[in-house]
C-alpha cells in the first residue's frame, strides 16, 4: 500500500517541488489548489508531473474548516504538508485581515481537522524567518526570540505557535520548519530574486529597459527551494516532532543579487548615487538598467536575515548544497529561455 500525503498549495513553488519529491519516493499525493477564474498549473507542468497517476489535484481553500476536515477524511494521509499561504510580505500590508485568515487561522483549520479525523497524521507547518523580523540575534536559530515586522510575519507566528500547542496539548506530530528565503526558477515573479532574474533576462533580450526596485540594502539568506522541500520531508520522518531552521548561513544584499544576475546574463553594471537616487548602469552601453522606485519600499522592513541550520544538519542530516551564484545563474538561464520562448508566468 502506498503512503498518502496531502500537500496544500501545489500551485506554488514549494508545493510543486515537494509533490515531485514525494511522487519520486512512491507516495500518492493529494495536491490542493484554489478555485480561481484561471487556475495556474505551470509549475507542475514545468516539472512534468501533472499527469502522474499518483497525483490527485483537489480543489480546496484553507480558510474553510469544513473542507479541511473533508480533505483529511477523503485523502487518508499519513503526512500533511501545509504550504498554502498568502505568502507575499508586500501584499500582507494591504491585505492584513485576509493574510491573518489564510496564513494564520488556515493552519489551525488543518490542525483541527487532524485532531478530529486522525491525530496520528504527521503535520508540517511552513514557518518562516520573517518571524524573526527585527532580529534579536545573529545568526538566527530555533530559539532566537521572534519579532515579526509584517502582518505576514505575525500570521505565520500564530500558525507556528498553534503547531507547537497541538504538539504539546494533543500529542500531534506537528513540525514547524523555520525556512529562510528559498528561491528557484519556479519562484513567483513578485519576489525580489525572480523579479530581478526575469527583468534581467528581458533587458538582455531588449524587451525591457529598466528594472525598478525598492530597498537594495536588505540582506537575505537565500537557498535553493528544491533542497528545502527535502528538509520538510526529513522533519516528518524523524522520531519526534520538533522545530528546525533551514538556511544557508550566508547573507547578501539585494544589490549583490542584482549585480550577480546581470553578470549571469553577461552584462557588467556599475552602481551610482545613493538612497532613492541610486541606479545601475550597463558599463558597455551607458544605459540605466536599474533604478529605485519608492513604491516598492515597505512600511516596515526586515533588514537582515541569516540562519544557522546546525540543528537540521545534526538531527536530520540536512544541509544546503547549491551556492547563491549557482542558484542565481540557474534562475537567469531559465528566464532567458522562457523569455526567448515568450513564456510569461
Ligand atoms: P507560493 O506563494 O509560491 O505558494 C503559495 C500557495 O498557497 C499557492 O499554491 C497558493 O495558491 C496557495 N494559497 C494561497 N491562498 C490559499 C488559500 N486561501 N487556500 C488554499 N491555498 C492557498 O509560496 P512558496 O511555495 O514559496 O512557499 C510555500 C510556503 O512556505 C508558504 O506558506 C510560504 O509562506 C512559506 N515560506 C516560503 C518561503 C520562501 O522563501 N519561499 C520562506 C519561508 C516560508 P494560488 O496559486 O491559488 O495563489
Ligand atoms: P521576503 O523576504 O519574504 O519579503 O521576500 P521578497 O523577495 O519579497 O523581498 C526580499 C527583500 O527584497 C525585502 O527586504 C524587500 O523589501 C526587498 N526588495 C527590494 N525591492 C523589492 C521589490 O521590488 N520587490 C520585492 N518583492 N522585494 C524587494
Short mmCIF file of C-alpha atoms and ligand atoms in Angstrom, two decimals:
data_model
loop_
_atom_site.label_atom_id
_atom_site.label_comp_id
_atom_site.label_asym_id
_atom_site.label_seq_id
_atom_site.Cartn_x
_atom_site.Cartn_y
_atom_site.Cartn_z
CA UNK A 1 0.00 0.00 0.00
CA UNK A 2 1.38 3.40 -0.99
CA UNK A 3 1.50 6.14 1.64
CA UNK A 4 -0.81 9.09 1.07
CA UNK A 5 0.33 12.69 1.61
CA UNK A 6 -1.56 15.97 1.41
CA UNK A 7 0.33 19.00 0.06
CA UNK A 8 -1.60 22.26 0.33
CA UNK A 9 -0.58 24.92 -2.16
CA UNK A 10 0.56 22.69 -5.03
CA UNK A 11 0.33 25.58 -7.46
CA UNK A 12 3.11 27.34 -5.54
CA UNK A 13 6.89 26.96 -5.77
CA UNK A 14 7.40 24.62 -2.82
CA UNK A 15 4.20 22.65 -3.42
CA UNK A 16 5.37 21.74 -6.92
CA UNK A 17 8.87 20.66 -5.80
CA UNK A 18 7.54 18.76 -2.78
CA UNK A 19 4.95 16.91 -4.88
CA UNK A 20 7.73 15.93 -7.30
CA UNK A 21 9.85 14.64 -4.39
CA UNK A 22 7.00 12.67 -2.76
CA UNK A 23 5.95 11.09 -6.06
CA UNK A 24 9.56 10.02 -6.63
CA UNK A 25 9.50 8.44 -3.17
CA UNK A 26 6.39 6.41 -4.05
CA UNK A 27 3.69 8.42 -2.29
CA UNK A 28 0.19 9.10 -3.57
CA UNK A 29 -0.05 12.89 -3.41
CA UNK A 30 -3.21 14.92 -2.88
CA UNK A 31 -2.21 18.39 -4.01
CA UNK A 32 -4.61 21.23 -3.28
CA UNK A 33 -5.33 24.22 -5.47
CA UNK A 34 -7.80 27.10 -5.18
CA UNK A 35 -10.76 27.62 -7.40
CA UNK A 36 -9.95 30.82 -9.24
CA UNK A 37 -11.04 32.20 -12.60
CA UNK A 38 -7.80 30.94 -14.16
CA UNK A 39 -6.11 28.15 -12.22
CA UNK A 40 -2.44 28.00 -13.00
CA UNK A 41 -0.58 24.70 -13.09
CA UNK A 42 2.51 25.97 -14.92
CA UNK A 43 4.90 24.81 -12.18
CA UNK A 44 3.78 21.17 -12.06
CA UNK A 45 3.69 21.25 -15.86
CA UNK A 46 7.26 22.53 -15.97
CA UNK A 47 8.29 19.67 -13.65
CA UNK A 48 6.37 17.21 -15.86
CA UNK A 49 4.31 15.70 -13.02
CA UNK A 50 0.83 16.97 -13.89
CA UNK A 51 -0.28 13.68 -15.48
CA UNK A 52 1.30 11.37 -12.91
CA UNK A 53 -1.44 8.86 -11.94
CA UNK A 54 -0.41 9.14 -8.28
CA UNK A 55 -1.04 12.88 -8.24
CA UNK A 56 -4.60 13.91 -7.34
CA UNK A 57 -5.45 17.57 -7.67
CA UNK A 58 -8.06 18.62 -5.13
CA UNK A 59 -9.91 21.92 -5.05
CA UNK A 60 -9.55 23.37 -1.56
CA UNK A 61 -9.48 26.64 0.35
CA UNK A 62 -7.53 26.84 3.60
CA UNK A 63 -10.00 29.32 5.10
CA UNK A 64 -12.78 26.70 5.22
CA UNK A 65 -12.80 24.39 8.28
CA UNK A 66 -15.41 22.04 6.79
CA UNK A 67 -13.43 21.45 3.63
CA UNK A 68 -10.26 20.98 5.68
CA UNK A 69 -11.97 18.14 7.57
CA UNK A 70 -13.29 16.71 4.31
CA UNK A 71 -9.85 16.90 2.70
CA UNK A 72 -8.24 14.92 5.53
CA UNK A 73 -11.11 12.41 5.62
CA UNK A 74 -11.04 11.77 1.85
CA UNK A 75 -7.27 11.70 1.29
CA UNK A 76 -6.49 9.48 4.33
CA UNK A 77 -2.93 10.83 4.52
CA UNK A 78 -0.09 9.75 6.80
CA UNK A 79 1.51 13.17 6.29
CA UNK A 80 0.09 16.66 5.70
CA UNK A 81 2.35 19.47 4.47
CA UNK A 82 0.75 22.88 4.92
CA UNK A 83 2.45 25.05 2.31
CA UNK A 84 -0.58 27.11 1.32
CA UNK A 85 -0.48 30.74 2.42
CA UNK A 86 -0.85 34.33 1.35
CA UNK A 87 2.92 34.25 1.22
CA UNK A 88 3.93 37.70 -0.01
CA UNK A 89 5.06 40.16 2.68
CA UNK A 90 4.35 43.21 0.48
CA UNK A 91 0.69 42.25 -0.06
CA UNK A 92 0.20 41.47 3.62
CA UNK A 93 0.42 45.21 4.42
CA UNK A 94 -2.50 45.88 2.05
CA UNK A 95 -4.50 42.75 2.97
CA UNK A 96 -3.71 42.12 6.64
CA UNK A 97 -7.05 40.53 7.52
CA UNK A 98 -7.06 38.11 4.57
CA UNK A 99 -3.43 37.27 5.40
CA UNK A 100 -4.39 36.51 9.03
CA UNK A 101 -7.27 34.31 7.92
CA UNK A 102 -5.32 32.34 5.31
CA UNK A 103 -1.77 32.29 6.64
CA UNK A 104 -2.62 32.22 10.37
CA UNK A 105 -6.02 30.67 11.05
CA UNK A 106 -5.83 28.49 7.92
CA UNK A 107 -3.16 26.37 9.58
CA UNK A 108 -5.40 25.94 12.62
CA UNK A 109 -8.15 24.53 10.37
CA UNK A 110 -5.80 21.76 9.28
CA UNK A 111 -4.64 21.08 12.84
CA UNK A 112 -8.27 20.85 13.95
CA UNK A 113 -9.07 18.53 11.05
CA UNK A 114 -6.17 16.28 12.04
CA UNK A 115 -7.20 16.30 15.72
CA UNK A 116 -10.79 15.38 14.82
CA UNK A 117 -10.22 12.89 11.97
CA UNK A 118 -6.94 11.14 12.84
CA UNK A 119 -4.47 12.58 15.39
CA UNK A 120 -1.78 10.14 14.21
CA UNK A 121 -1.28 12.10 10.98
CA UNK A 122 2.07 13.91 10.84
CA UNK A 123 1.85 17.64 10.12
CA UNK A 124 4.37 20.06 8.62
CA UNK A 125 3.84 23.80 9.04
CA UNK A 126 5.67 26.16 6.65
CA UNK A 127 7.06 28.68 9.12
CA UNK A 128 9.40 31.45 8.08
CA UNK A 129 12.44 33.51 9.00
CA UNK A 130 10.11 36.54 8.67
CA UNK A 131 9.04 35.64 12.24
CA UNK A 132 12.49 36.86 13.40
CA UNK A 133 11.80 40.21 11.75
CA UNK A 134 13.71 42.84 13.70
CA UNK A 135 16.37 40.34 14.56
CA UNK A 136 17.35 39.78 18.16
CA UNK A 137 20.50 37.71 17.44
CA UNK A 138 22.86 36.92 14.56
CA UNK A 139 22.68 34.29 13.17
CA UNK A 140 19.12 33.27 13.96
CA UNK A 141 18.47 29.77 15.34
CA UNK A 142 15.42 27.86 16.61
CA UNK A 143 15.29 29.61 19.98
CA UNK A 144 16.10 33.17 18.84
CA UNK A 145 13.27 35.43 20.11
CA UNK A 146 10.71 36.38 17.47
CA UNK A 147 9.87 39.98 16.47
CA UNK A 148 7.76 39.90 13.30
CA UNK A 149 7.66 43.09 11.22
CA UNK A 150 4.71 42.49 8.87
CA UNK A 151 1.14 41.15 9.01
CA UNK A 152 2.55 38.11 7.18
CA UNK A 153 5.18 37.52 9.87
CA UNK A 154 2.60 37.91 12.65
CA UNK A 155 0.16 35.49 10.96
CA UNK A 156 2.93 32.93 10.47
CA UNK A 157 3.93 33.25 14.12
CA UNK A 158 0.35 32.40 15.15
CA UNK A 159 0.43 29.26 12.98
CA UNK A 160 3.86 28.35 14.35
CA UNK A 161 2.71 28.51 17.97
CA UNK A 162 -0.53 26.67 17.16
CA UNK A 163 1.53 23.83 15.70
CA UNK A 164 3.57 23.67 18.92
CA UNK A 165 0.42 23.95 21.02
CA UNK A 166 -1.22 20.99 19.23
CA UNK A 167 2.02 19.03 19.65
CA UNK A 168 2.01 19.67 23.39
CA UNK A 169 -1.76 19.52 24.02
CA UNK A 170 -2.85 16.61 21.82
CA UNK A 171 0.40 14.78 21.13
CA UNK A 172 0.08 15.56 17.43
CA UNK A 173 3.26 15.04 15.40
CA UNK A 174 3.44 18.69 14.34
CA UNK A 175 6.72 20.04 12.96
CA UNK A 176 7.47 23.66 12.26
CA UNK A 177 10.13 24.35 9.66
CA UNK A 178 11.52 27.86 10.04
CA UNK A 179 12.69 28.26 6.48
CA UNK A 180 14.78 31.17 5.33
CA UNK A 181 14.14 32.57 1.84
CA UNK A 182 14.42 29.89 -0.80
CA UNK A 183 14.28 30.56 -4.48
CA UNK A 184 14.32 28.72 -7.79
CA UNK A 185 13.25 29.13 -11.40
CA UNK A 186 9.74 28.33 -10.07
CA UNK A 187 9.68 31.30 -7.65
CA UNK A 188 6.80 33.74 -8.09
CA UNK A 189 7.73 36.91 -10.02
CA UNK A 190 6.54 39.16 -7.19
CA UNK A 191 9.50 38.05 -5.03
CA UNK A 192 12.69 40.02 -5.44
CA UNK A 193 15.06 37.34 -6.78
CA UNK A 194 12.76 36.16 -9.56
CA UNK A 195 11.67 39.72 -10.32
CA UNK A 196 15.36 40.50 -10.82
CA UNK A 197 16.25 37.44 -12.93
CA UNK A 198 13.14 37.79 -15.11
CA UNK A 199 13.79 41.52 -15.65
CA UNK A 200 17.49 40.95 -16.35
CA UNK A 201 16.53 38.37 -18.98
CA UNK A 202 14.09 40.84 -20.56
CA UNK A 203 16.72 43.61 -20.55
CA UNK A 204 19.26 41.25 -22.15
CA UNK A 205 16.73 40.39 -24.88
CA UNK A 206 15.74 44.02 -25.45
CA UNK A 207 12.21 43.51 -24.06
CA UNK A 208 12.63 45.86 -21.07
CA UNK A 209 14.70 48.99 -20.45
CA UNK A 210 14.92 49.28 -16.68
CA UNK A 211 14.38 47.16 -13.59
CA UNK A 212 12.71 49.06 -10.70
CA UNK A 213 13.31 48.01 -7.11
CA UNK A 214 12.83 49.19 -3.52
CA UNK A 215 15.30 48.60 -0.67
CA UNK A 216 18.63 47.38 -2.06
CA UNK A 217 20.26 47.21 1.38
CA UNK A 218 18.03 44.43 2.75
CA UNK A 219 20.08 41.30 3.43
CA UNK A 220 18.68 37.81 2.92
CA UNK A 221 19.83 34.25 3.41
CA UNK A 222 18.80 32.73 0.06
CA UNK A 223 18.84 28.97 -0.60
CA UNK A 224 17.57 26.63 -3.33
CA UNK A 225 13.91 25.59 -2.88
CA UNK A 226 14.36 22.07 -4.22
CA UNK A 227 16.77 21.29 -1.37
CA UNK A 228 14.48 22.85 1.23
CA UNK A 229 11.50 20.60 0.42
CA UNK A 230 13.75 17.61 1.10
CA UNK A 231 14.27 19.09 4.59
CA UNK A 232 10.48 19.30 5.10
CA UNK A 233 10.14 15.60 4.30
CA UNK A 234 13.01 14.70 6.63
CA UNK A 235 11.33 16.54 9.51
CA UNK A 236 8.28 14.28 9.21
CA UNK A 237 10.45 11.12 9.12
CA UNK A 238 12.19 11.95 12.44
CA UNK A 239 11.49 10.02 15.66
CA UNK A 240 9.85 13.01 17.36
CA UNK A 241 8.22 16.24 16.20
CA UNK A 242 10.31 19.38 16.53
CA UNK A 243 11.12 22.84 15.17
CA UNK A 244 14.02 23.28 12.73
CA UNK A 245 15.74 26.16 10.93
CA UNK A 246 16.62 25.54 7.26
CA UNK A 247 19.05 28.16 5.95
CA UNK A 248 22.47 28.55 4.31
CA UNK A 249 24.23 30.68 6.98
CA UNK A 250 25.23 33.21 4.30
CA UNK A 251 23.59 36.59 3.79
CA UNK A 252 23.82 39.01 0.86
CA UNK A 253 22.13 42.29 -0.05
CA UNK A 254 19.51 42.72 -2.74
CA UNK A 255 22.12 44.90 -4.50
CA UNK A 256 24.55 41.94 -4.56
CA UNK A 257 21.87 39.77 -6.14
CA UNK A 258 21.18 42.42 -8.80
CA UNK A 259 24.83 42.55 -9.72
CA UNK A 260 25.13 38.72 -9.73
CA UNK A 261 22.09 38.38 -12.02
CA UNK A 262 23.34 40.96 -14.56
CA UNK A 263 26.73 39.25 -14.53
CA UNK A 264 24.96 35.91 -15.15
CA UNK A 265 23.43 37.41 -18.30
CA UNK A 266 26.80 38.76 -19.45
CA UNK A 267 26.06 42.41 -18.52
CA UNK A 268 28.54 44.30 -16.31
CA UNK A 269 26.95 47.07 -14.22
CA UNK A 270 28.18 49.99 -12.11
CA UNK A 271 26.10 51.32 -9.21
CA UNK A 272 25.81 55.13 -8.96
CA UNK A 273 24.23 57.51 -6.46
CA UNK A 274 22.64 56.63 -3.15
CA UNK A 275 19.25 56.33 -1.45
CA UNK A 276 16.33 56.91 -3.78
CA UNK A 277 18.73 58.27 -6.41
CA UNK A 278 20.70 55.04 -6.69
CA UNK A 279 20.86 53.38 -10.10
CA UNK A 280 22.83 50.77 -12.02
CA UNK A 281 24.31 51.47 -15.42
CA UNK A 282 25.35 48.97 -18.12
CA UNK A 283 29.08 49.70 -18.46
CA UNK A 284 29.05 48.70 -22.15
CA UNK A 285 26.13 50.88 -23.31
CA UNK A 286 25.89 53.54 -20.58
CA UNK A 287 22.15 52.81 -20.26
CA UNK A 288 20.43 52.85 -16.86
CA UNK A 289 19.26 49.28 -16.29
CA UNK A 290 18.13 49.52 -12.63
CA UNK A 291 16.67 52.38 -10.59
CA UNK A 292 14.80 52.82 -7.33
CA UNK A 293 11.04 53.22 -7.27
CA UNK A 294 9.84 54.19 -3.77
CA UNK A 295 6.56 52.34 -4.33
CA UNK A 296 8.49 49.11 -3.66
CA UNK A 297 9.52 50.25 -0.17
CA UNK A 298 7.63 48.61 2.71
CA UNK A 299 6.05 50.34 5.74
CA UNK A 300 8.42 48.37 7.98
CA UNK A 301 11.34 46.31 6.77
CA UNK A 302 13.23 43.20 7.80
CA UNK A 303 16.80 44.40 7.28
CA UNK A 304 18.90 41.31 7.89
CA UNK A 305 18.25 37.57 7.91
CA UNK A 306 20.87 34.87 8.33
CA UNK A 307 20.11 31.44 9.73
CA UNK A 308 22.24 28.70 11.22
CA UNK A 309 20.89 25.28 10.18
CA UNK A 310 23.19 23.31 12.53
CA UNK A 311 20.30 21.53 14.27
CA UNK A 312 18.86 20.29 10.96
CA UNK A 313 22.32 19.11 9.93
CA UNK A 314 22.94 17.20 13.16
CA UNK A 315 19.47 15.74 13.64
CA UNK A 316 18.17 15.34 10.09
CA UNK A 317 21.38 15.11 8.06
CA UNK A 318 20.13 18.06 6.00
CA UNK A 319 22.41 20.71 4.57
CA UNK A 320 22.23 23.13 1.64
CA UNK A 321 24.49 22.40 -1.33
CA UNK A 322 23.76 24.92 -4.09
CA UNK A 323 25.64 28.22 -3.81
CA UNK A 324 23.88 31.55 -4.34
CA UNK A 325 25.93 32.09 -7.51
CA UNK A 326 24.76 28.72 -8.90
CA UNK A 327 21.16 29.43 -7.90
CA UNK A 328 21.18 32.88 -9.49
CA UNK A 329 22.71 31.50 -12.71
CA UNK A 330 20.08 28.75 -12.85
CA UNK A 331 17.30 31.35 -12.50
CA UNK A 332 18.78 33.73 -15.08
CA UNK A 333 19.17 30.92 -17.60
CA UNK A 334 15.60 29.69 -17.04
CA UNK A 335 14.25 33.22 -17.52
CA UNK A 336 16.34 33.78 -20.65
CA UNK A 337 14.93 30.54 -22.09
CA UNK A 338 11.34 31.40 -21.15
CA UNK A 339 11.55 34.95 -22.44
CA UNK A 340 13.00 33.73 -25.73
CA UNK A 341 10.00 31.38 -25.97
CA UNK A 342 7.53 34.13 -24.98
CA UNK A 343 6.73 32.44 -21.64
CA UNK A 344 5.07 34.90 -19.29
CA UNK A 345 4.50 33.33 -15.83
P1 LIG B 1 3.80 30.43 -3.07
O1 LIG B 1 3.26 31.79 -2.89
O2 LIG B 1 4.53 30.09 -4.32
O3 LIG B 1 2.59 29.38 -2.92
C1 LIG B 1 1.57 29.58 -2.01
C2 LIG B 1 0.46 28.58 -2.30
O4 LIG B 1 -0.63 28.81 -1.38
C3 LIG B 1 -0.13 28.71 -3.70
O5 LIG B 1 -0.36 27.42 -4.22
C4 LIG B 1 -1.45 29.42 -3.44
O6 LIG B 1 -2.45 29.16 -4.38
C5 LIG B 1 -1.84 28.79 -2.10
N1 LIG B 1 -2.89 29.51 -1.41
C6 LIG B 1 -2.95 30.85 -1.17
N2 LIG B 1 -4.09 31.13 -0.50
C7 LIG B 1 -4.75 29.97 -0.33
C8 LIG B 1 -5.98 29.63 0.26
N3 LIG B 1 -6.77 30.54 0.82
N4 LIG B 1 -6.37 28.32 0.26
C9 LIG B 1 -5.59 27.39 -0.33
N5 LIG B 1 -4.42 27.64 -0.92
C10 LIG B 1 -4.00 28.93 -0.92
O7 LIG B 1 4.72 30.11 -1.81
P2 LIG B 1 6.02 29.17 -1.70
O8 LIG B 1 5.77 27.92 -2.42
O9 LIG B 1 7.22 29.98 -1.99
O10 LIG B 1 6.06 28.90 -0.14
C11 LIG B 1 5.39 27.78 0.43
C12 LIG B 1 5.08 28.06 1.89
O11 LIG B 1 6.29 28.30 2.59
C13 LIG B 1 4.23 29.31 2.10
O12 LIG B 1 3.39 29.05 3.22
C14 LIG B 1 5.22 30.39 2.45
O13 LIG B 1 4.64 31.39 3.23
C15 LIG B 1 6.25 29.57 3.22
N6 LIG B 1 7.60 30.09 3.18
C16 LIG B 1 8.19 30.35 1.98
C17 LIG B 1 9.48 30.81 1.93
C18 LIG B 1 10.15 31.04 0.63
O14 LIG B 1 11.22 31.67 0.64
N7 LIG B 1 9.65 30.57 -0.49
C19 LIG B 1 10.26 31.07 3.18
C20 LIG B 1 9.56 30.66 4.38
C21 LIG B 1 8.28 30.20 4.37
P3 LIG B 1 -2.68 30.13 -5.65
O15 LIG B 1 -1.72 29.64 -6.70
O16 LIG B 1 -4.10 29.89 -5.99
O17 LIG B 1 -2.39 31.53 -5.20
P1 LIG B 2 10.64 38.49 1.78
O1 LIG B 2 11.95 38.34 2.46
O2 LIG B 2 9.71 37.36 2.07
O3 LIG B 2 9.99 39.79 1.97
O4 LIG B 2 10.98 38.27 0.21
P2 LIG B 2 10.98 39.29 -1.02
O5 LIG B 2 11.70 38.60 -2.11
O6 LIG B 2 9.61 39.77 -1.32
O7 LIG B 2 11.82 40.55 -0.51
C1 LIG B 2 13.16 40.40 -0.09
C2 LIG B 2 13.74 41.77 0.20
O8 LIG B 2 13.88 42.49 -1.03
C3 LIG B 2 12.85 42.65 1.10
O9 LIG B 2 13.67 43.27 2.04
C4 LIG B 2 12.29 43.68 0.14
O10 LIG B 2 11.99 44.94 0.73
C5 LIG B 2 13.44 43.81 -0.83
N1 LIG B 2 13.04 44.39 -2.12
C6 LIG B 2 13.59 45.48 -2.72
N2 LIG B 2 12.96 45.77 -3.86
C7 LIG B 2 11.96 44.85 -3.99
C8 LIG B 2 10.98 44.64 -4.99
O11 LIG B 2 10.86 45.35 -5.97
N3 LIG B 2 10.13 43.56 -4.79
C9 LIG B 2 10.24 42.75 -3.70
N4 LIG B 2 9.41 41.69 -3.57
N5 LIG B 2 11.16 42.94 -2.74
C10 LIG B 2 12.02 43.98 -2.88
#
